[in-house]
Short mmCIF file of C-alpha atoms in Angstrom, two decimals:
data_model
loop_
_atom_site.label_atom_id
_atom_site.label_comp_id
_atom_site.label_asym_id
_atom_site.label_seq_id
_atom_site.Cartn_x
_atom_site.Cartn_y
_atom_site.Cartn_z
CA MET O 1 5.29 9.70 -20.96
CA ALA O 2 6.22 13.48 -20.54
CA VAL O 3 3.71 14.02 -18.08
CA PRO O 4 4.11 12.28 -15.49
CA VAL O 5 8.32 12.33 -16.08
CA ALA O 6 7.57 15.89 -15.52
CA PHE O 7 4.99 15.12 -12.25
CA PHE O 8 7.38 12.82 -10.33
CA ALA O 9 10.47 14.97 -11.53
CA ALA O 10 9.05 18.62 -9.44
CA PHE O 11 6.74 16.88 -6.37
CA PHE O 12 9.29 13.84 -5.76
CA ALA O 13 13.31 13.74 -7.36
CA TYR O 14 13.29 17.84 -6.59
CA PRO O 15 12.11 17.41 -3.55
CA VAL O 16 13.92 14.56 -1.91
CA THR O 17 17.07 15.83 -4.22
CA ALA O 18 16.90 19.00 -1.80
CA ILE O 19 15.68 17.08 1.35
CA VAL O 20 19.80 15.22 0.84
CA ALA O 21 21.62 18.19 -0.26
CA ARG O 22 20.28 20.12 2.76
CA GLY O 23 22.02 17.32 4.92
CA LEU O 24 24.91 16.34 2.59
CA LYS O 25 26.19 20.12 1.72
CA ALA O 26 28.15 22.19 3.78
CA ASP O 27 29.84 25.23 3.00
CA GLY O 28 28.98 24.02 -0.83
CA VAL O 29 31.26 21.42 -0.72
CA TRP O 30 29.71 17.31 -0.53
CA GLN O 31 29.94 15.58 2.33
CA PHE O 32 30.12 11.76 1.13
CA GLY O 33 32.30 11.31 4.33
CA ARG O 34 29.74 11.46 5.92
CA ILE O 35 28.00 7.61 4.87
CA GLY O 36 30.75 5.61 5.58
CA GLU O 37 30.71 7.73 9.43
CA VAL O 38 27.24 6.21 10.00
CA LEU O 39 27.95 3.00 8.43
CA THR O 40 30.34 2.12 11.25
CA GLN O 41 28.31 3.13 13.99
CA SER O 42 26.70 -0.04 15.64
CA ASP O 43 23.27 1.23 16.06
CA ILE O 44 22.96 1.88 12.87
CA ARG O 45 24.54 -1.63 11.56
CA GLN O 46 21.67 -2.61 14.01
CA VAL O 47 18.67 -0.41 12.48
CA LEU O 48 20.19 -2.19 8.99
CA TRP O 49 19.84 -5.54 10.33
CA PHE O 50 16.44 -5.11 11.60
CA THR O 51 14.75 -3.03 8.89
CA THR O 52 16.46 -6.54 6.60
CA TRP O 53 15.28 -9.37 8.23
CA GLN O 54 12.16 -8.61 9.13
CA ALA O 55 10.47 -6.99 6.14
CA LEU O 56 11.94 -10.71 4.85
CA VAL O 57 9.82 -12.80 7.63
CA SER O 58 7.08 -10.33 7.51
CA THR O 59 6.84 -11.31 3.81
CA ALA O 60 7.05 -15.07 3.76
CA LEU O 61 4.43 -14.57 6.50
CA THR O 62 2.08 -12.92 4.49
CA LEU O 63 2.40 -14.51 1.30
CA LEU O 64 1.57 -17.83 2.90
CA ILE O 65 -1.23 -16.75 4.96
CA ALA O 66 -2.57 -14.88 1.97
CA LEU O 67 -2.64 -17.00 -0.72
CA PRO O 68 -5.14 -19.38 0.32
CA GLY O 69 -6.90 -15.91 0.83
CA ALA O 70 -5.85 -15.14 -3.31
CA TYR O 71 -7.41 -18.96 -4.09
CA VAL O 72 -10.54 -18.13 -2.64
CA PHE O 73 -11.67 -15.26 -3.87
CA ALA O 74 -10.59 -15.88 -7.28
CA ARG O 75 -11.98 -18.98 -8.07
CA PHE O 76 -14.45 -19.68 -5.42
CA ASP O 77 -18.36 -18.09 -5.46
CA PHE O 78 -20.18 -17.28 -1.88
CA PRO O 79 -22.65 -15.44 0.01
CA GLY O 80 -20.99 -12.57 1.22
CA LYS O 81 -17.97 -12.87 -1.89
CA GLN O 82 -17.91 -9.25 -2.06
CA LEU O 83 -18.48 -7.55 1.90
CA LEU O 84 -15.64 -9.70 2.96
CA ARG O 85 -13.47 -8.95 0.16
CA ALA O 86 -14.05 -4.89 1.16
CA VAL O 87 -13.22 -6.16 4.77
CA VAL O 88 -9.90 -7.83 4.03
CA THR O 89 -8.75 -4.26 2.38
CA VAL O 90 -9.87 -1.74 5.56
CA PRO O 91 -6.90 -3.48 7.35
CA PHE O 92 -4.45 -2.03 4.95
CA VAL O 93 -5.74 1.46 4.53
CA LEU O 94 -6.10 2.28 8.24
CA PRO O 95 -2.88 5.29 9.09
CA THR O 96 0.29 2.81 10.41
CA VAL O 97 -0.27 4.75 13.92
CA VAL O 98 -3.29 3.30 14.75
CA VAL O 99 -2.20 -0.28 13.37
CA GLY O 100 0.16 -0.67 15.93
CA THR O 101 -1.99 1.12 18.63
CA ALA O 102 -4.89 -2.24 17.71
CA PHE O 103 -2.27 -4.76 18.25
CA MET O 104 -0.97 -2.80 21.75
CA ALA O 105 -4.69 -3.14 22.84
CA LEU O 106 -4.45 -6.22 22.11
CA VAL O 107 -1.61 -8.45 22.50
CA GLY O 108 0.24 -5.86 24.42
CA ARG O 109 0.34 -5.87 28.60
CA GLY O 110 -2.69 -5.05 29.27
CA GLY O 111 -4.18 -5.86 26.31
CA LEU O 112 -7.44 -7.85 25.63
CA LEU O 113 -5.81 -11.00 25.55
CA ASP O 114 -3.85 -10.24 28.52
CA GLU O 115 -7.64 -9.16 30.94
CA LEU O 116 -9.92 -12.05 29.11
CA TRP O 117 -6.44 -15.02 29.30
CA GLY O 118 -3.70 -14.05 30.56
CA LEU O 119 -2.41 -14.39 27.03
CA ARG O 120 0.92 -11.84 26.14
CA LEU O 121 3.33 -11.47 23.48
CA ASP O 122 6.07 -10.51 25.46
CA THR O 123 7.95 -10.54 22.60
CA THR O 124 7.77 -7.41 20.60
CA VAL O 125 9.06 -8.86 17.45
CA TRP O 126 6.19 -11.89 17.23
CA ALA O 127 3.51 -8.36 17.62
CA ILE O 128 5.47 -6.28 14.58
CA LEU O 129 5.70 -9.16 12.48
CA LEU O 130 1.88 -10.11 13.28
CA ALA O 131 0.83 -6.56 12.54
CA HIS O 132 3.24 -6.42 8.99
CA VAL O 133 0.88 -9.46 8.29
CA PHE O 134 -2.62 -8.02 9.60
CA PHE O 135 -1.96 -4.68 7.24
CA ASN O 136 -0.37 -6.86 3.91
CA TYR O 137 -3.50 -9.12 3.80
CA ALA O 138 -5.16 -7.05 1.17
CA VAL O 139 -2.19 -6.54 -0.88
CA VAL O 140 -1.29 -10.71 -1.61
CA VAL O 141 -5.53 -11.32 -2.00
CA ARG O 142 -6.21 -8.90 -4.40
CA THR O 143 -2.88 -8.42 -6.54
CA VAL O 144 -2.53 -12.03 -6.49
CA GLY O 145 -6.34 -13.45 -6.95
CA GLY O 146 -7.53 -10.37 -9.19
CA LEU O 147 -4.80 -11.98 -11.94
CA TRP O 148 -6.39 -15.80 -10.69
CA GLY O 149 -9.42 -15.12 -11.52
CA GLN O 150 -8.90 -13.80 -15.03
CA LEU O 151 -6.65 -17.79 -15.69
CA ASP O 152 -8.39 -19.52 -17.94
CA PRO O 153 -9.00 -22.96 -16.20
CA ARG O 154 -8.73 -25.38 -19.23
CA GLN O 155 -5.40 -24.61 -19.42
CA GLU O 156 -5.17 -26.22 -16.20
CA GLU O 157 -8.22 -28.84 -17.09
CA ALA O 158 -5.78 -29.30 -20.48
CA ALA O 159 -2.54 -30.70 -18.41
CA ARG O 160 -4.51 -32.89 -15.75
CA MET O 161 -6.42 -35.02 -18.98
CA LEU O 162 -3.25 -35.29 -20.65
CA GLY O 163 -2.16 -37.23 -16.95
CA ALA O 164 -1.02 -34.59 -14.82
CA SER O 165 -2.30 -35.11 -10.97
CA ARG O 166 -3.41 -31.46 -10.02
CA PHE O 167 -0.43 -30.55 -8.12
CA LYS O 168 1.62 -30.80 -11.38
CA ALA O 169 -0.93 -29.12 -13.21
CA TRP O 170 -1.17 -26.19 -10.60
CA ARG O 171 3.17 -26.28 -10.86
CA THR O 172 3.59 -26.56 -14.18
CA VAL O 173 0.46 -24.40 -15.79
CA THR O 174 -1.00 -21.83 -13.19
CA LEU O 175 1.87 -20.96 -10.90
CA PRO O 176 4.40 -19.48 -13.62
CA ALA O 177 1.55 -17.59 -14.48
CA LEU O 178 0.38 -16.00 -10.91
CA ALA O 179 4.73 -15.66 -10.82
CA PRO O 180 4.34 -12.07 -12.17
CA ALA O 181 1.87 -11.55 -10.20
CA VAL O 182 3.36 -12.72 -7.12
CA ALA O 183 6.63 -11.16 -7.75
CA ALA O 184 4.41 -7.66 -7.39
CA ALA O 185 2.29 -8.63 -4.41
CA ALA O 186 5.61 -9.34 -2.31
CA LEU O 187 7.13 -6.36 -4.10
CA MET O 188 5.04 -4.81 -2.41
CA VAL O 189 4.52 -6.34 0.44
CA PHE O 190 8.63 -6.17 1.33
CA LEU O 191 8.68 -1.98 0.30
CA PHE O 192 5.61 -1.19 2.84
CA THR O 193 6.82 -3.18 5.31
CA PHE O 194 11.61 -3.10 4.82
CA THR O 195 10.03 1.26 5.62
CA SER O 196 7.74 0.30 8.03
CA PHE O 197 7.02 3.29 10.45
CA GLY O 198 3.92 3.82 12.90
CA VAL O 199 3.87 0.03 13.21
CA VAL O 200 7.14 -0.12 14.37
CA GLN O 201 7.47 3.15 16.22
CA ILE O 202 4.44 2.19 18.75
CA LEU O 203 5.32 -1.71 19.13
CA GLY O 204 9.41 -1.78 18.47
CA GLY O 205 9.00 1.01 21.49
CA PRO O 206 13.01 2.32 22.12
CA THR O 207 14.41 -1.25 21.31
CA PHE O 208 13.62 -1.59 17.84
CA ALA O 209 13.95 1.17 14.43
CA THR O 210 13.68 0.39 11.23
CA LEU O 211 15.62 2.66 8.68
CA GLU O 212 11.98 4.69 8.63
CA VAL O 213 11.69 5.59 12.38
CA GLU O 214 15.63 5.86 12.46
CA ILE O 215 15.53 8.10 9.66
CA TYR O 216 12.28 10.17 11.68
CA ARG O 217 14.33 10.70 14.55
CA GLN O 218 17.72 11.82 13.76
CA THR O 219 15.30 14.50 11.70
CA SER O 220 12.48 15.12 14.30
CA GLU O 221 13.92 14.47 17.48
CA ILE O 222 17.93 14.97 17.04
CA PHE O 223 18.10 17.43 14.33
CA ASP O 224 20.33 15.12 12.89
CA LEU O 225 20.07 16.60 8.48
CA SER O 226 23.25 14.34 7.86
CA THR O 227 22.52 11.20 9.28
CA ALA O 228 19.04 11.32 8.11
CA ALA O 229 19.65 12.09 4.41
CA VAL O 230 22.74 8.91 4.07
CA LEU O 231 20.09 6.66 5.56
CA THR O 232 17.19 7.85 3.37
CA MET O 233 20.45 7.73 0.08
CA ILE O 234 21.10 4.00 2.05
CA GLN O 235 16.91 3.25 1.69
CA PHE O 236 16.54 4.88 -1.61
CA VAL O 237 19.92 2.97 -3.17
CA ALA O 238 18.55 -0.89 -2.15
CA VAL O 239 14.76 -0.52 -2.89
CA GLY O 240 15.71 0.96 -6.26
CA ALA O 241 18.26 -2.05 -6.42
CA ILE O 242 15.11 -4.66 -5.99
CA LEU O 243 12.93 -3.22 -8.40
CA ALA O 244 14.88 -2.31 -10.98
CA LEU O 245 15.56 -7.14 -11.20
CA HIS O 246 11.32 -7.38 -10.37
CA ALA O 247 10.45 -4.86 -13.52
CA TRP O 248 13.26 -6.93 -15.36
CA THR O 249 11.61 -10.12 -13.99
CA VAL O 250 7.64 -9.14 -14.62
CA ARG O 251 9.01 -7.58 -18.12
CA ARG O 252 10.17 -11.46 -19.14
CA ARG O 253 6.58 -13.25 -17.99
CA GLU O 254 3.87 -11.55 -18.16
CA THR O 255 4.03 -11.42 -21.88
CA ALA O 256 2.35 -15.05 -21.68
CA LEU O 257 -0.65 -14.53 -19.80
CA ARG O 258 -3.80 -15.70 -21.17
CA LEU O 259 -6.60 -13.50 -19.42
CA VAL O 260 -10.31 -14.43 -20.16
CA ASP O 261 -13.23 -13.15 -18.65
CA ALA O 262 -12.91 -13.71 -14.43
CA SER O 263 -17.68 -13.32 -13.53
CA GLY O 264 -16.95 -16.87 -15.56
CA THR O 265 -13.74 -18.46 -13.71
CA ALA O 266 -15.25 -18.55 -9.97
CA ARG O 267 -18.18 -21.60 -8.69
CA ARG O 268 -19.18 -22.97 -5.56
CA PRO O 269 -17.16 -24.91 -3.32
CA HIS O 270 -17.38 -28.79 -3.56
CA GLY O 271 -15.90 -31.33 -2.43
CA ALA O 272 -14.71 -30.89 1.83
CA GLY O 273 -11.51 -29.82 0.77
CA GLN O 274 -12.81 -26.42 -0.40
CA TRP O 275 -15.25 -26.65 1.93
CA ALA O 276 -12.58 -26.41 4.84
CA LEU O 277 -10.09 -24.09 2.79
CA LEU O 278 -13.56 -22.28 2.53
CA ALA O 279 -13.43 -22.43 6.47
CA GLY O 280 -9.78 -22.06 7.16
CA VAL O 281 -9.70 -18.44 5.38
CA PHE O 282 -13.00 -17.06 6.83
CA ALA O 283 -11.06 -18.60 9.96
CA THR O 284 -7.72 -16.39 9.69
CA VAL O 285 -9.91 -13.06 8.48
CA ALA O 286 -11.85 -12.80 11.76
CA VAL O 287 -9.20 -14.10 13.98
CA LEU O 288 -5.89 -11.70 12.19
CA LEU O 289 -8.05 -9.28 10.90
CA LEU O 290 -11.66 -9.03 12.12
CA LEU O 291 -10.27 -9.25 16.09
CA PRO O 292 -7.78 -6.33 16.11
CA LEU O 293 -10.18 -4.05 14.09
CA ALA O 294 -12.72 -5.11 17.14
CA VAL O 295 -10.48 -3.91 20.05
CA LEU O 296 -10.36 -0.73 17.56
CA VAL O 297 -13.53 0.10 18.09
CA GLU O 298 -14.62 -1.63 22.22
CA ARG O 299 -11.41 0.84 22.64
CA SER O 300 -12.97 4.07 21.22
CA PHE O 301 -16.40 3.49 23.44
CA GLY O 302 -14.26 2.06 26.50
CA ASP O 303 -16.53 3.47 29.37
CA ALA O 304 -17.62 6.65 28.10
CA GLY O 305 -20.33 5.25 25.84
CA LEU O 306 -20.74 8.07 22.61
CA GLY O 307 -18.18 10.48 25.29
CA HIS O 308 -15.49 9.93 22.87
CA TYR O 309 -17.80 10.64 19.71
CA ARG O 310 -19.67 13.24 20.94
CA ALA O 311 -15.64 15.58 21.82
CA LEU O 312 -15.22 14.93 18.54
CA THR O 313 -17.52 18.05 17.89
CA ARG O 314 -16.36 20.70 19.56
CA ASP O 315 -12.85 22.29 20.08
CA ASP O 316 -10.88 22.66 22.91
CA GLY O 317 -8.56 24.44 21.46
CA GLY O 318 -5.93 21.60 22.14
CA VAL O 319 -4.79 19.89 18.95
CA PHE O 320 -6.85 21.66 16.08
CA LEU O 321 -7.60 25.10 15.41
CA VAL O 322 -11.01 23.18 14.51
CA ALA O 323 -13.33 20.36 15.85
CA PRO O 324 -11.67 16.98 15.13
CA ILE O 325 -14.90 15.42 12.92
CA GLU O 326 -13.71 18.26 10.32
CA ALA O 327 -10.95 15.87 9.31
CA VAL O 328 -13.49 13.40 7.97
CA GLY O 329 -14.45 16.06 5.09
CA ASN O 330 -10.89 17.07 5.02
CA SER O 331 -9.64 13.19 4.16
CA LEU O 332 -12.34 13.15 1.32
CA ARG O 333 -11.92 16.06 -0.42
CA TYR O 334 -7.87 15.02 -0.08
CA ALA O 335 -8.35 11.57 -0.75
CA ALA O 336 -11.36 12.79 -3.84
CA LEU O 337 -8.03 14.87 -6.17
CA ALA O 338 -5.26 12.69 -4.97
CA THR O 339 -7.86 9.74 -6.56
CA VAL O 340 -7.35 12.34 -10.17
CA ILE O 341 -4.19 12.35 -10.22
CA ALA O 342 -2.54 9.70 -8.93
CA MET O 343 -5.36 8.49 -11.70
CA VAL O 344 -3.92 10.48 -14.88
CA ILE O 345 -0.46 9.93 -14.25
CA GLY O 346 -0.45 6.14 -13.05
CA THR O 347 -3.39 5.17 -16.89
CA LEU O 348 -1.02 7.72 -19.18
CA ALA O 349 3.05 5.86 -17.62
CA SER O 350 1.31 1.98 -18.27
CA VAL O 351 0.13 2.89 -21.59
CA ALA O 352 3.47 4.39 -22.14
CA LEU O 353 4.48 1.51 -20.37
CA THR O 354 3.14 -0.92 -22.65
CA ARG O 355 4.31 0.67 -26.41
CA ARG O 356 6.10 -1.27 -28.88
CA ASP O 357 8.37 1.26 -30.01
CA ALA O 358 9.08 2.12 -26.00
CA GLY O 359 13.24 2.20 -25.22
CA ARG O 360 14.80 1.28 -22.39
CA LEU O 361 14.52 4.11 -21.10
CA VAL O 362 10.99 4.17 -20.66
CA ARG O 363 10.59 0.63 -20.11
CA GLY O 364 13.40 1.57 -17.11
CA PHE O 365 10.86 4.03 -16.19
CA ASP O 366 8.77 1.23 -14.44
CA ALA O 367 10.77 0.30 -12.43
CA LEU O 368 10.85 4.49 -10.50
CA LEU O 369 6.79 4.72 -10.36
CA MET O 370 7.94 2.25 -7.82
CA LEU O 371 10.67 4.40 -5.30
CA PRO O 372 7.91 6.58 -3.96
CA LEU O 373 6.75 3.55 -1.58
CA GLY O 374 10.23 2.84 -0.86
CA VAL O 375 12.00 5.84 0.01
CA SER O 376 11.19 7.83 3.25
CA ALA O 377 7.69 9.41 3.35
CA VAL O 378 9.11 11.78 6.40
CA THR O 379 11.94 12.77 3.91
CA VAL O 380 9.37 13.58 1.03
CA GLY O 381 6.90 15.50 3.50
CA PHE O 382 10.19 17.03 4.84
CA GLY O 383 11.34 17.90 1.29
CA PHE O 384 7.88 19.04 0.72
CA LEU O 385 8.79 22.04 3.04
CA ILE O 386 12.30 22.88 2.39
CA ALA O 387 12.15 22.87 -1.74
CA LEU O 388 8.54 23.82 -2.33
CA ASP O 389 8.52 27.36 -1.39
CA GLU O 390 10.27 29.33 -3.94
CA PRO O 391 8.57 30.15 -7.78
CA PRO O 392 6.76 28.93 -9.57
CA LEU O 393 6.47 25.91 -6.71
CA ASP O 394 5.49 28.35 -4.33
CA LEU O 395 3.15 25.65 -2.13
CA ARG O 396 4.40 25.63 1.03
CA SER O 397 1.12 26.96 2.30
CA SER O 398 -1.21 25.49 -0.11
CA TRP O 399 -2.80 23.30 1.01
CA ILE O 400 -2.84 21.18 -2.76
CA LEU O 401 0.19 19.97 -0.93
CA VAL O 402 -1.98 17.27 0.83
CA PRO O 403 -3.49 15.53 -2.79
CA LEU O 404 -0.09 15.93 -4.23
CA ALA O 405 1.84 14.09 -1.00
CA GLN O 406 -1.29 11.36 -1.47
CA ALA O 407 -1.48 11.44 -5.11
CA LEU O 408 2.44 9.90 -5.06
CA VAL O 409 1.22 7.21 -2.90
CA GLY O 410 -1.06 6.63 -5.63
CA VAL O 411 0.64 6.27 -8.22
CA PRO O 412 2.60 2.75 -8.01
CA PHE O 413 -0.80 0.80 -6.72
CA VAL O 414 -2.78 2.23 -10.57
CA VAL O 415 0.29 1.38 -12.48
CA ARG O 416 1.02 -1.73 -10.19
CA THR O 417 -2.51 -2.78 -11.31
CA MET O 418 -2.68 -1.47 -14.97
CA LEU O 419 0.45 -2.92 -16.08
CA PRO O 420 0.18 -6.31 -15.55
CA VAL O 421 -3.13 -6.53 -17.66
CA LEU O 422 -2.22 -3.99 -20.49
CA ARG O 423 0.65 -6.03 -21.22
CA ALA O 424 -1.02 -9.43 -21.61
CA VAL O 425 -3.59 -7.94 -24.03
CA ASP O 426 -3.25 -8.92 -27.52
CA VAL O 427 -0.63 -6.38 -29.59
CA ARG O 428 -2.42 -7.93 -32.77
CA LEU O 429 -5.85 -6.84 -31.70
CA ARG O 430 -4.05 -3.27 -31.81
CA GLU O 431 -2.59 -3.95 -34.99
CA ALA O 432 -5.30 -4.96 -36.78
CA ALA O 433 -7.79 -1.70 -35.27
CA ALA O 434 -5.21 1.41 -36.62
CA VAL O 435 -5.08 -0.82 -39.66
CA LEU O 436 -9.04 -0.29 -39.68
CA GLY O 437 -8.21 3.27 -39.35
CA ALA O 438 -8.57 3.43 -36.25
CA SER O 439 -6.73 6.16 -34.49
CA PRO O 440 -4.35 5.47 -31.65
CA TRP O 441 -6.95 6.84 -29.22
CA ARG O 442 -9.66 4.83 -30.87
CA VAL O 443 -7.39 1.94 -30.75
CA TRP O 444 -7.24 2.62 -26.54
CA ARG O 445 -10.98 3.36 -26.42
CA GLU O 446 -12.65 0.39 -28.18
CA VAL O 447 -9.92 -2.93 -27.81
CA ASP O 448 -7.68 -2.09 -24.29
CA LEU O 449 -9.99 0.52 -22.39
CA PRO O 450 -12.88 -3.34 -22.35
CA MET O 451 -10.79 -5.65 -21.39
CA VAL O 452 -8.64 -3.51 -18.49
CA ARG O 453 -11.93 -1.31 -17.31
CA ARG O 454 -12.21 -3.84 -14.30
CA ALA O 455 -8.90 -2.81 -13.39
CA VAL O 456 -9.81 0.41 -14.05
CA LEU O 457 -12.51 0.87 -11.52
CA VAL O 458 -10.34 -0.91 -9.14
CA ALA O 459 -6.66 1.11 -9.22
CA ALA O 460 -9.26 4.43 -8.51
CA GLY O 461 -11.42 2.61 -5.69
CA PHE O 462 -7.83 1.21 -4.54
CA ALA O 463 -5.92 4.79 -5.01
CA PHE O 464 -8.86 6.29 -3.34
CA ALA O 465 -8.08 4.36 0.21
CA VAL O 466 -4.95 4.01 0.33
CA SER O 467 -5.18 7.88 -0.21
CA LEU O 468 -7.58 8.23 3.11
CA GLY O 469 -4.79 6.73 5.15
CA GLU O 470 -1.62 8.11 3.90
CA PHE O 471 0.45 9.42 6.86
CA GLY O 472 4.18 9.51 6.69
CA ALA O 473 4.37 12.47 4.28
CA THR O 474 1.12 14.56 4.98
CA VAL O 475 1.63 14.35 9.17
CA PHE O 476 4.38 17.33 8.08
CA ILE O 477 2.03 19.64 5.79
CA ALA O 478 -0.73 19.22 7.11
CA ARG O 479 -1.93 22.72 8.30
CA PRO O 480 -3.84 22.58 11.56
CA ASP O 481 -6.88 23.93 10.65
CA ASN O 482 -7.07 21.73 7.59
CA PRO O 483 -6.01 18.01 8.95
CA THR O 484 -6.67 14.77 8.33
CA LEU O 485 -8.06 11.55 9.52
CA PRO O 486 -4.11 10.24 10.12
CA VAL O 487 -2.69 13.29 11.06
CA ALA O 488 -5.69 13.59 13.97
CA VAL O 489 -5.78 9.97 14.94
CA ALA O 490 -1.74 10.57 15.69
CA ARG O 491 -1.93 14.03 17.31
CA LEU O 492 -4.84 12.80 19.74
CA LEU O 493 -2.38 9.54 20.43
CA GLY O 494 0.10 11.67 20.91
CA ARG O 495 -1.16 13.69 24.06
CA PRO O 496 -1.59 11.85 27.39
CA GLY O 497 -5.58 11.25 29.31
CA GLU O 498 -8.43 8.77 28.37
CA LEU O 499 -10.12 11.45 26.38
CA ASN O 500 -7.29 12.57 23.92
CA TYR O 501 -7.27 8.37 23.87
CA GLY O 502 -10.76 7.53 22.64
CA GLN O 503 -11.23 10.28 20.59
CA ALA O 504 -8.79 8.47 18.64
CA MET O 505 -9.97 4.90 18.73
CA ALA O 506 -13.21 6.60 17.34
CA LEU O 507 -12.11 8.59 14.42
CA SER O 508 -9.70 5.46 13.63
CA THR O 509 -13.09 3.85 13.53
CA ILE O 510 -14.75 6.07 12.09
CA LEU O 511 -11.80 6.32 8.94
CA MET O 512 -11.92 1.82 8.82
CA ILE O 513 -15.96 2.66 8.52
CA VAL O 514 -15.61 5.39 5.37
CA CYS O 515 -12.90 3.02 3.76
CA ALA O 516 -15.29 0.07 4.24
CA VAL O 517 -18.36 1.89 3.03
CA ALA O 518 -16.04 3.00 -0.29
CA LEU O 519 -14.35 -0.04 -0.76
CA LEU O 520 -18.06 -1.49 -0.57
CA LEU O 521 -19.40 1.13 -3.16
CA LEU O 522 -16.89 -0.01 -5.90
CA GLU O 523 -17.64 -3.71 -5.21
CA ARG O 524 -20.98 -3.20 -6.01
CA LEU O 525 -20.42 -0.54 -9.23
CA ARG O 526 -18.00 -3.89 -10.93
CA THR O 527 -19.86 -5.92 -13.58
CA ASP O 528 -17.89 -8.63 -12.71
CA ARG O 529 -17.00 -10.64 -9.32
CA SER O 530 -13.39 -11.19 -10.10
CA GLY O 531 -10.75 -10.52 -6.95
CA GLU O 532 -8.60 -8.02 -8.83
CA PHE O 533 -6.15 -5.55 -6.86
#
């Protein structure tokens, strides 16, 4: 546990504390009265209300729409399943600014639906909510579907043989076992929507803003660090309370899980009802996920054909010091290193959290591991520049800052993927191996690893994909001569002109393809057909 604690202390707690102190300290004195002043402002209260309201509604809509997909991936076996699993994950790893732009091009004024049929979502909130569902659909499918596929179906079959109806058997047997995964998925979706940045910034305009958008505005446009620090503290406290409650709930429920080999639980659909459910999931994926991606590809070509892609190979000296296409190689290298860091830190933390002799302080670290997803990425990125500029952590001019920031986002995914499975391993198996003389390392290698190897692969793949799309912190620390794909897209979108917009869409399409290929390769490497997160 010492290594994960040191990592988070140095690269999360220290930068965040430094930026908050910079905003709330004046002449060495803490200005806590500033908190009350900020909270009395009507515009800040409106931001707090909208942030909470849209996060709750987005979470509910995502669960409602994605849970049928989780069931289909867990229990059905059909041609193209691996490809479809990769497809539904691609939207999540796209930069949020790209997601916002894609939905504006799809449903906004002058968008594709407006041009074809005169259909337009005049209510901006609905566009934001749909974009959040698009963005987080994969979270529910892979988190809940992964565990659902490993639940022993014979337990539900036994309940039905004893006279329970299909719904009652599901409600009394399967649903309680799925509760940890549903809670984890809901928490992730809530965090991502609560801290939504790019989507709301693009679609919300000057009318709607989340805490994350307001923190960015106060930091980079108004230069009011004290207000930004107060908003960061509010976000930190709210997310910390939710994570603590969630960790307590998960610990109480996960011990009841009984897992089986997921490869034997999926069957081809039979009966009109199951085929109708499968068709409904395909229709949802086509309309909600593929259509915005198709609009993204269409806008990358526009009237210029391949002109936007050819322009990526040229350095115009305006946005970057290198040709925009070099952002692809930079992103792959950064993401690979970030994945290694996230897997080492996340695996060590997960193993420590499953130890029977773990104290209350160690168990509480479970909730703290999720905080990088809830604290403003803008604050973390700006904190890197403020705090990591003196020995022994004089890293402000080093390229390593980018993968470190990406790893902070990847670690929670590794822990949330591996921890439920590790906790579900029968502790008696570990004890039997230890009694027979196995060392702790051999117990992990012979007992735990065979049961969680699929979760390890999925955690690594998802950490890699998430690192590719990280934007909030990277935008502050990526160097002009080594931009990442999301930063390159954002900078191109920020410049006027059809060529810049087309290049941004072309880079977004490349990012989408890279993520799809990476995820598809991950599915090919797996030896089972489960739908783990």
